[in-house]
Coordinates of C-alpha atoms in Angstrom, one line a residue:
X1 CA 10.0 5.1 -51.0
X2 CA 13.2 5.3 -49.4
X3 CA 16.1 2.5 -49.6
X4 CA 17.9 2.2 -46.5
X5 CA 19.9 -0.3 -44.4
X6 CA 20.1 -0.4 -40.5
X7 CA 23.0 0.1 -38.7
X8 CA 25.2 -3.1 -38.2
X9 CA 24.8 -2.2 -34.4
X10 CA 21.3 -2.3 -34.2
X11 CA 20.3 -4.7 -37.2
X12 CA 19.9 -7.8 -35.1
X13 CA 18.1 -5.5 -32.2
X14 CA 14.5 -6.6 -31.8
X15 CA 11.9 -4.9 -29.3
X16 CA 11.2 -6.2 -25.8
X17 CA 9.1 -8.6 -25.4
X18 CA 8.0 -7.1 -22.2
X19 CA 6.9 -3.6 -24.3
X20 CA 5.1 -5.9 -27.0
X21 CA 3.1 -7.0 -23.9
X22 CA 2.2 -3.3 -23.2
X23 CA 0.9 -2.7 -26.6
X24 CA -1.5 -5.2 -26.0
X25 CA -3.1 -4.1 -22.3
X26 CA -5.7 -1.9 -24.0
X27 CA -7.7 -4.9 -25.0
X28 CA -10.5 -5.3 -22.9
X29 CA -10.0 -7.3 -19.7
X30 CA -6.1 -8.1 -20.6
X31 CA -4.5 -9.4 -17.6
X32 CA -0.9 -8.0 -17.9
X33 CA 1.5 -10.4 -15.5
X34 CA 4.4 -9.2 -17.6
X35 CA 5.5 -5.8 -16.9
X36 CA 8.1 -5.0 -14.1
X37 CA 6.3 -2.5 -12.3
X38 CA 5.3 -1.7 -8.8
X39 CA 1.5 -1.6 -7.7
X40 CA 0.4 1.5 -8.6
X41 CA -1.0 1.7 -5.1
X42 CA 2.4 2.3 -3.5
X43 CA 3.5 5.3 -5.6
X44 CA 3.1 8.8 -3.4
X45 CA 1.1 10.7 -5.8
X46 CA 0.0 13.1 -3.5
X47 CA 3.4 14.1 -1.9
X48 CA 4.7 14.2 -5.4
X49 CA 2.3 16.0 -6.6
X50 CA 2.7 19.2 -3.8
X51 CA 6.6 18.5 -3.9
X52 CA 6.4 19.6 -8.0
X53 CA 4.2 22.2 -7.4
X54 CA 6.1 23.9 -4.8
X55 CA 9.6 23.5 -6.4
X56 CA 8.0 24.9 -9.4
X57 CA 6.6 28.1 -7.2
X58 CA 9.5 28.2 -5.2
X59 CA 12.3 27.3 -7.4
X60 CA 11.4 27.0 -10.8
X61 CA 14.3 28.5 -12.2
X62 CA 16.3 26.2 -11.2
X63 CA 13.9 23.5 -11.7
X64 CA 13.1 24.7 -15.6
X65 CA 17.2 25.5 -16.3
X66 CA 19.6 23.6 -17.9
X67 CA 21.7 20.9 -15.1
X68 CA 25.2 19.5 -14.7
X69 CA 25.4 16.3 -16.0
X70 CA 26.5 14.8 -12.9
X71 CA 23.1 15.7 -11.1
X72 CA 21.6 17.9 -8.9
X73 CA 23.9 18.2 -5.7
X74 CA 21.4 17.7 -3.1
X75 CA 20.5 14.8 -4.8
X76 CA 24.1 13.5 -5.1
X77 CA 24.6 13.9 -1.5
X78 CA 21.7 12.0 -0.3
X79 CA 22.5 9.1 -2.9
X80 CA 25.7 8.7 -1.7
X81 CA 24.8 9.2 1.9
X82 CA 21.9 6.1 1.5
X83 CA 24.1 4.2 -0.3
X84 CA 27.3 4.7 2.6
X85 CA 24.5 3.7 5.3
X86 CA 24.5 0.7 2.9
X87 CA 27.8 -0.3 3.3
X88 CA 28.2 0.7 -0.4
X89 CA 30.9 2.6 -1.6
X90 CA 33.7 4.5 -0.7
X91 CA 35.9 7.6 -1.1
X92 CA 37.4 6.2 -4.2
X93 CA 33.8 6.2 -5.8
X94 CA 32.5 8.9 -8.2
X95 CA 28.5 9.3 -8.5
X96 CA 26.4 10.2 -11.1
X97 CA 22.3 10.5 -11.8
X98 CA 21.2 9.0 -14.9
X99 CA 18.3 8.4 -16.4
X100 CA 17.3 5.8 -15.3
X101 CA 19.3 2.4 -14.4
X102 CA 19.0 1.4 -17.7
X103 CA 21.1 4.6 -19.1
X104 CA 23.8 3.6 -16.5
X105 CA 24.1 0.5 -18.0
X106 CA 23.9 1.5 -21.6
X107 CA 26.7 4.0 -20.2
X108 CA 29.4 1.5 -18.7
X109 CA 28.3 -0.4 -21.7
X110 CA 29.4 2.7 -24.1
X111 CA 32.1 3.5 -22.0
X112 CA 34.0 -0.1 -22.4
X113 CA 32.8 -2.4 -25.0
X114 CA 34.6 -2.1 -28.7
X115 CA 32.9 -4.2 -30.8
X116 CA 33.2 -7.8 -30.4
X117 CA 34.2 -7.2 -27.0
X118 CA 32.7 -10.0 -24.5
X119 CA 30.0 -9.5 -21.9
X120 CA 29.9 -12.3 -19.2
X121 CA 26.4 -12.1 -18.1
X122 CA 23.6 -14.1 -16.3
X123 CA 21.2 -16.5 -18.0
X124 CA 18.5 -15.6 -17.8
X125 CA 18.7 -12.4 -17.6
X126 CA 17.4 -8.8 -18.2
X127 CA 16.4 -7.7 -21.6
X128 CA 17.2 -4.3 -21.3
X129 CA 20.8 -4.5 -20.0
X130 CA 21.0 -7.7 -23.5
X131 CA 20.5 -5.3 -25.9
X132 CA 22.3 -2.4 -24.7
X133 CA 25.3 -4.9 -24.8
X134 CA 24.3 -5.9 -28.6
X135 CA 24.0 -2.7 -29.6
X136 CA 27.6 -1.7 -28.9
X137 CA 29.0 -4.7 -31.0
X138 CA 29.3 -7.0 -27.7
X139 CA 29.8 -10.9 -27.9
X140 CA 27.8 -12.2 -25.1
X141 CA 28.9 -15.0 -22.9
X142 CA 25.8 -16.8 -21.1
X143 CA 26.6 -18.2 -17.3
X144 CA 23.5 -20.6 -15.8
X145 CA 22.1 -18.6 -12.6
X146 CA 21.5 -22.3 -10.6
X147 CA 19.1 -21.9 -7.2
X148 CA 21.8 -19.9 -5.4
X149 CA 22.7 -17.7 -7.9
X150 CA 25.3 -17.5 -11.0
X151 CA 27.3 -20.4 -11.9
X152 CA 31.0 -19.1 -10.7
X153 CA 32.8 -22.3 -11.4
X154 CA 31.4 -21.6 -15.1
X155 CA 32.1 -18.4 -15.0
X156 CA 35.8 -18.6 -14.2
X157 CA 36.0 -21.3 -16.9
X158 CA 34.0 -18.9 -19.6
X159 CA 37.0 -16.2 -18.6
X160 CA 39.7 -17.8 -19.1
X161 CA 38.7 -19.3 -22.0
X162 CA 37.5 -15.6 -23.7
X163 CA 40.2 -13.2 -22.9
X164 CA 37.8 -10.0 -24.8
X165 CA 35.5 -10.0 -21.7
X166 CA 35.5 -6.6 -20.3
X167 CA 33.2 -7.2 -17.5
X168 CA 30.9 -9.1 -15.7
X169 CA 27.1 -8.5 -15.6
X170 CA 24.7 -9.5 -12.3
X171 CA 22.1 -8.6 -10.4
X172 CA 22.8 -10.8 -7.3
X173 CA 19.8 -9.7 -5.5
X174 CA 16.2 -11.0 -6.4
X175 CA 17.5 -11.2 -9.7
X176 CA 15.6 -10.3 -13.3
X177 CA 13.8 -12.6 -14.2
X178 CA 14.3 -15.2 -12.1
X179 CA 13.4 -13.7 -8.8
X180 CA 16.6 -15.5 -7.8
X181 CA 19.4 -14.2 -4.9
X182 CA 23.0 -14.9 -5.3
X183 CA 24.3 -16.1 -1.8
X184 CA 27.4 -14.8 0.2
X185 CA 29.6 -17.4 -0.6
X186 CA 29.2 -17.1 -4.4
X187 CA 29.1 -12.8 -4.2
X188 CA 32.8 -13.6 -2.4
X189 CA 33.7 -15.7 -4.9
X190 CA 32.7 -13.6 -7.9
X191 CA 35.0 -10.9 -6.7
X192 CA 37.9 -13.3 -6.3
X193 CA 37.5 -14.7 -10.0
X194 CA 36.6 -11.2 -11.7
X195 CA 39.9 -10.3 -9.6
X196 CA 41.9 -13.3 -11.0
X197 CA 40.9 -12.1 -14.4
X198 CA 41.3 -8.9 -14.3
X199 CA 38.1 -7.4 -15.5
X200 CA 34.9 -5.3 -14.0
X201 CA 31.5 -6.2 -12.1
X202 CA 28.4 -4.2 -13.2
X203 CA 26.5 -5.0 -10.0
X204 CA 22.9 -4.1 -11.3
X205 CA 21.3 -3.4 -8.2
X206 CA 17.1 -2.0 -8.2
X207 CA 15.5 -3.8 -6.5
X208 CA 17.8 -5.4 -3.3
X209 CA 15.5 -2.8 -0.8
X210 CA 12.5 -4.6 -1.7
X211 CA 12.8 -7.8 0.7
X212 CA 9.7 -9.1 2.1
X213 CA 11.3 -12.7 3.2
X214 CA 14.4 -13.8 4.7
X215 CA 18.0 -12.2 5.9
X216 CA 20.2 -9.4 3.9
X217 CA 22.8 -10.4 1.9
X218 CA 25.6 -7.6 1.8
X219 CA 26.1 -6.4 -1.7
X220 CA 28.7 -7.4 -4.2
X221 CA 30.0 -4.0 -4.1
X222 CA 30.2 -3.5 -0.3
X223 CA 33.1 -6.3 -0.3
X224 CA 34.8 -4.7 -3.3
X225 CA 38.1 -3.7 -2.4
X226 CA 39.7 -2.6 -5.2
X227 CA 37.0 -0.7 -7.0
X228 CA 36.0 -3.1 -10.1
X229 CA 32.8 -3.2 -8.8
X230 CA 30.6 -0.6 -10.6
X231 CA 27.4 -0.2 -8.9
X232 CA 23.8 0.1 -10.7
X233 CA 21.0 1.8 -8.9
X234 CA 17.9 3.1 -9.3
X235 CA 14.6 5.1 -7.5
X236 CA 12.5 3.3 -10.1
X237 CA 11.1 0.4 -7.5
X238 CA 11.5 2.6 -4.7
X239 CA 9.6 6.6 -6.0
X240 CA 8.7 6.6 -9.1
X241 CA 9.6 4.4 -12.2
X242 CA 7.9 7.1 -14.7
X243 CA 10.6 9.9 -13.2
X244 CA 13.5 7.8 -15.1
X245 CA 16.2 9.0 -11.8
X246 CA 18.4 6.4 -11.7
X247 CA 22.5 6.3 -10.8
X248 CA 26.2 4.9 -11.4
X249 CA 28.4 4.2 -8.6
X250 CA 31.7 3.4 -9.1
X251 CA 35.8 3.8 -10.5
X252 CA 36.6 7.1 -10.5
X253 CA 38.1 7.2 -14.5
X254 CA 35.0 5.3 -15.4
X255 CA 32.7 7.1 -14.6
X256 CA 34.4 10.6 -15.3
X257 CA 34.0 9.1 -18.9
X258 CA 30.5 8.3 -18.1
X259 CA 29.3 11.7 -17.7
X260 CA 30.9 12.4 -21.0
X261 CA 29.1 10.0 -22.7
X262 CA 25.9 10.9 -20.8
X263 CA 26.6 14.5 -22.2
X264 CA 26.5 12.8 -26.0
X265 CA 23.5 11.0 -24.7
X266 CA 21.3 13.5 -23.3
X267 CA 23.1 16.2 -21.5
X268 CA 21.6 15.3 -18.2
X269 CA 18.8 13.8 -16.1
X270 CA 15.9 16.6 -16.2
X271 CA 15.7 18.5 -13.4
X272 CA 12.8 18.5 -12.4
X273 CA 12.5 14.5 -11.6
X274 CA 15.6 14.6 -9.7
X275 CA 14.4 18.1 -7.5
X276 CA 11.1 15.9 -6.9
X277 CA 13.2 12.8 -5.3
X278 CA 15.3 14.9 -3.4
X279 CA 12.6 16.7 -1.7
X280 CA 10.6 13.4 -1.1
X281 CA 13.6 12.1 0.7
X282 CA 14.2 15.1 2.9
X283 CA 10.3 15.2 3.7
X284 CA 9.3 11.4 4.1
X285 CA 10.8 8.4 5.9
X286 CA 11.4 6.9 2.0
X287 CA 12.6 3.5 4.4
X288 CA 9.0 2.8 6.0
X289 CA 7.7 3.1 2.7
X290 CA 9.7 0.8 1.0
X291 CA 9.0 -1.8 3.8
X292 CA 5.2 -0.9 3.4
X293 CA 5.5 -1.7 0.0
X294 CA 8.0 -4.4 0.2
X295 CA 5.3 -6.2 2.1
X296 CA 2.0 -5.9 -0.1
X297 CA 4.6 -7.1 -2.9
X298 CA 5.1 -10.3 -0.2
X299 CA 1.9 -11.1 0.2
X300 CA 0.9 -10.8 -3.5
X301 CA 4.1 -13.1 -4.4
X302 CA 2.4 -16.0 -1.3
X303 CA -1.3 -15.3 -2.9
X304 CA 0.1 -16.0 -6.6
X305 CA 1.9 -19.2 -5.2
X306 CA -1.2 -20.4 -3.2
X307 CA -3.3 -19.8 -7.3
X308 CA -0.1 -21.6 -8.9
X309 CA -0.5 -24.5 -6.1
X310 CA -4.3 -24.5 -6.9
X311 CA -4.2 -24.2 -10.6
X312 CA -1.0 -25.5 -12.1
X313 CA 0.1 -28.8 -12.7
X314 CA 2.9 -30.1 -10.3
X315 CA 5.4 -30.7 -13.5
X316 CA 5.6 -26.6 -13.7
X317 CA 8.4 -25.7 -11.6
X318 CA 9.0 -22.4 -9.9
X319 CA 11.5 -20.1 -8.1
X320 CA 10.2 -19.1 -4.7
X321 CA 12.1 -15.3 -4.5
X322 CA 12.4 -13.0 -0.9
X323 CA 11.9 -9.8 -2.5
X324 CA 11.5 -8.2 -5.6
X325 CA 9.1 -8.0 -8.4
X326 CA 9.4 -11.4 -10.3
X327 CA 8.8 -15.0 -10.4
X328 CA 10.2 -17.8 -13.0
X329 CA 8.2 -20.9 -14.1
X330 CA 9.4 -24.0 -16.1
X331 CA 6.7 -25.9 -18.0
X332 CA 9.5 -28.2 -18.4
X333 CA 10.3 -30.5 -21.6
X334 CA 10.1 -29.3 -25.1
X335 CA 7.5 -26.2 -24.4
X336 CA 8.3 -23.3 -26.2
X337 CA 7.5 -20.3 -23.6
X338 CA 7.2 -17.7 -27.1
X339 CA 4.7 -20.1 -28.7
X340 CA 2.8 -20.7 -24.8
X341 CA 3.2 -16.6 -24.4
X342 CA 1.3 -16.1 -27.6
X343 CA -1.5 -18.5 -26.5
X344 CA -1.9 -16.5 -23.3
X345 CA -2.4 -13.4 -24.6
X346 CA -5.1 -14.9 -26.7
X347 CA -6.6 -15.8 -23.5
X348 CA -6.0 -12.3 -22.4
X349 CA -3.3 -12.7 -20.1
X350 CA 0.4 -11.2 -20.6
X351 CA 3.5 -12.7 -19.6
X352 CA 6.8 -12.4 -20.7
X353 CA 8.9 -15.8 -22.7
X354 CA 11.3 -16.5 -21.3
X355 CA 13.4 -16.6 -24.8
X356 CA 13.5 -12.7 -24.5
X357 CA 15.8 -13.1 -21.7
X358 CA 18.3 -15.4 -22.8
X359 CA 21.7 -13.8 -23.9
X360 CA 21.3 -16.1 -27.0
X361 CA 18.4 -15.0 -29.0
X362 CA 17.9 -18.7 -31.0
X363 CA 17.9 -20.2 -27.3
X364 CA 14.3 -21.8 -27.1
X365 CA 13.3 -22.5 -23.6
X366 CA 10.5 -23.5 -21.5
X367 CA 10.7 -20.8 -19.0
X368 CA 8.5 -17.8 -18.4
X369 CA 8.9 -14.9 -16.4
X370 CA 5.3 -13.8 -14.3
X371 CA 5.5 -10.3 -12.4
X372 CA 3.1 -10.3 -9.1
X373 CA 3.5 -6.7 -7.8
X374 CA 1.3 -4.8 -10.8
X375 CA -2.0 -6.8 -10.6
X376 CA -4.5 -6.8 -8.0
X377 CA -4.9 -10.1 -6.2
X378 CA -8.1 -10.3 -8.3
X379 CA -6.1 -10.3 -11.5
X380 CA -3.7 -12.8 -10.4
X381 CA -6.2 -15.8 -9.3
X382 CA -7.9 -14.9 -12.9
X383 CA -4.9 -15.2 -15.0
X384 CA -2.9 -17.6 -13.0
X385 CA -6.4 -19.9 -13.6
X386 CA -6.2 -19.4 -17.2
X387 CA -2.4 -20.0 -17.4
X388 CA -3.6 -23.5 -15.5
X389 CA -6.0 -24.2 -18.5
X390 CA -3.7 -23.4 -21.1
X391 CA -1.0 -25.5 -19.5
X392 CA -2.9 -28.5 -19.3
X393 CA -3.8 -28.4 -22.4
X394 CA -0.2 -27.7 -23.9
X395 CA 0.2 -31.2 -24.4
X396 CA 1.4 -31.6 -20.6

């Protein structure tokens, strides 16, 4: 047998809570309400499927062959071209295709963070973008996200109390996992305090085009004036999550840094994926679709409400979010949502605790994160009815 220690980086990493939940949907009439994925029902698999065959027949060279690690130029020039119709961006930005939004995040993350370099971030917030931050070394700073998004008289305390922060992490827009949408006021607000200080905003941004309630806000990054604002996007929610094409937006020295990290990383995005989007958007009115599924994700949110309504106590509260994929519940008092997860998925429902989420891992909490765009509206009244069971007989 072989003695060996961990890396200090990645001793105190621990999986997902949200992957544990995968391992467990091959049981037999598992409910999963945990993932963060979009009905299945709204991916194009038919379009996709001609669109890869025909690159392949028409272009497989290129399709097959090595890639910059910037990303396919077509590609690029529709990103940016979406993302200027947005209001997002401007001639000072550089662009580039990762893997993913997740890779942009670990890239910003590799790009800036020494170790025991600070991380003002949301809590709760996403467990993906947490651990990229822990495995660079990074102190993480924890900001309450209250009904109208993060906490900016805290934050501008937390800042000038911690001069190591190096940025500032959000997703303002139906935020993970709390389903919650930072308002104008505050998005103004956080620019003029991460201004004040001095330091970045990594403006996570996948899922903002998914509203199915209520007005636009403009994004963080369409106000930013002096390019601190680094800009997190993604085709996940919107194509294809299994294609991994996400992007960086943002300072020009950044993310010229970013691609060489990304060629440390991985070289570049594969080809293939990012060919696939690029045809799709030049062929199909990606916009309609997005509303199309924007909406069934809307009416899936309202039918899980009206099961919560039916089958939950009224001491469970709940965030009520315009968009997105998510939902956050409260069972209030001591609960333990890691304990309560574990008793779900012996009833054969997945959800995710909402300890996973918290930027400090010994933080116990009552919260829970449920996901209403994967399961059919079948699934949803069956495990939001067990949750109801289990609830009222958690000792509430």
């Amino acid at each position: 047998m072989i003695n060996f220690e961990f890396a200090n980086r990645v001793s105190d990493l621990h999986g997902s809570a949200i992957r544990a939940a995968f391992k467990a949907l091959s049981r037999p009439g598992m409910i999963s309400l945990a993932g963060g994925m979009p009905d299945p029902k709204t991916y194009p698999n038919r379009e996709l499927s001609e669109i890869a065959a025909r690159i392949l027949a028409e272009k497989g060279v290129t399709a097959l062959q090595y890639g910059i690690t910037e990303g396919y130029a077509p590609l690029l020039e529709k990103t940016r071209a979406r993302l200027k119709n947005a209001g997002i961006g401007n001639d000072k930005d550089s662009l580039i295709i990762t893997s993913g939004g997740q890779q942009a995040i670990e890239l910003v993350t590799k790009s800036l963070i020494n170790e025991g370099d600070g991380v003002a971030c949301e809590n709760p917030s996403f467990i993906g973008a947490l651990n990229a931050f822990r495995s660079y070394g990074a102190r993480l700073y924890s900001v309450t996200v209250e009904e109208d998004g993060m906490d900016i008289e805290a934050l501008d305390k937390t800042l000038s109390q911690n001069k190591n922060i190096k940025f500032i992490y959000t997703i303002p827009t139906f935020q993970n996992p709390s389903g919650i949408t930072m308002s104008l006021d505050k998005r103004k607000r956080l620019l003029a305090v991460a201004k004040k200080h001095d330091v970045f905003i990594l403006e996570d941004s996948p899922y903002w085009e998914l509203r199915f309630a209520g007005e636009n806000v403009p994004s963080i990054k369409s106000m930013d004036e002096d390019n601190r604002v680094l800009y997190v996007g993604s085709y996940s929610k919107t194509v294809s999550p299994g294609l991994r094409v996400g992007f960086l937006l943002g300072n020009e020295d950044l993310v010229e840094k970013a691609v060489v990290c990304k060629q440390v990383s991985d070289v570049h995005t594969s080809v293939l994926p990012q060919m696939m989007i690029d045809e799709f958007l030049s062929k199909y009115d990606i916009d309609e679709r997005i509303k199309a599924s924007a909406a069934i994700n809307g009416k899936k949110c309202a039918f899980m409400h009206e099961c919560m309504d039916r089958y939950f106590p009224d001491s469970v509260s709940r965030t009520h979010p315009e968009g997105g994929l998510f939902l956050w519940c409260d069972l209030g008092g001591d609960a333990d949502s890691s304990a309560f997860a574990a008793a779900c998925l012996d009833k054969n429902v997945a959800i995710v605790p909402g300890a996973s989420a918290m930027p400090d891992p010994t933080q116990k909490t009552s919260a829970f994160r449920l996901n209403f765009s994967m399961a059919s509206e079948a699934e949803i009244e069956t495990g939001i009815k067990a949750l109801g069971e289990i609830i009222k007989g958690y000792g509430r």
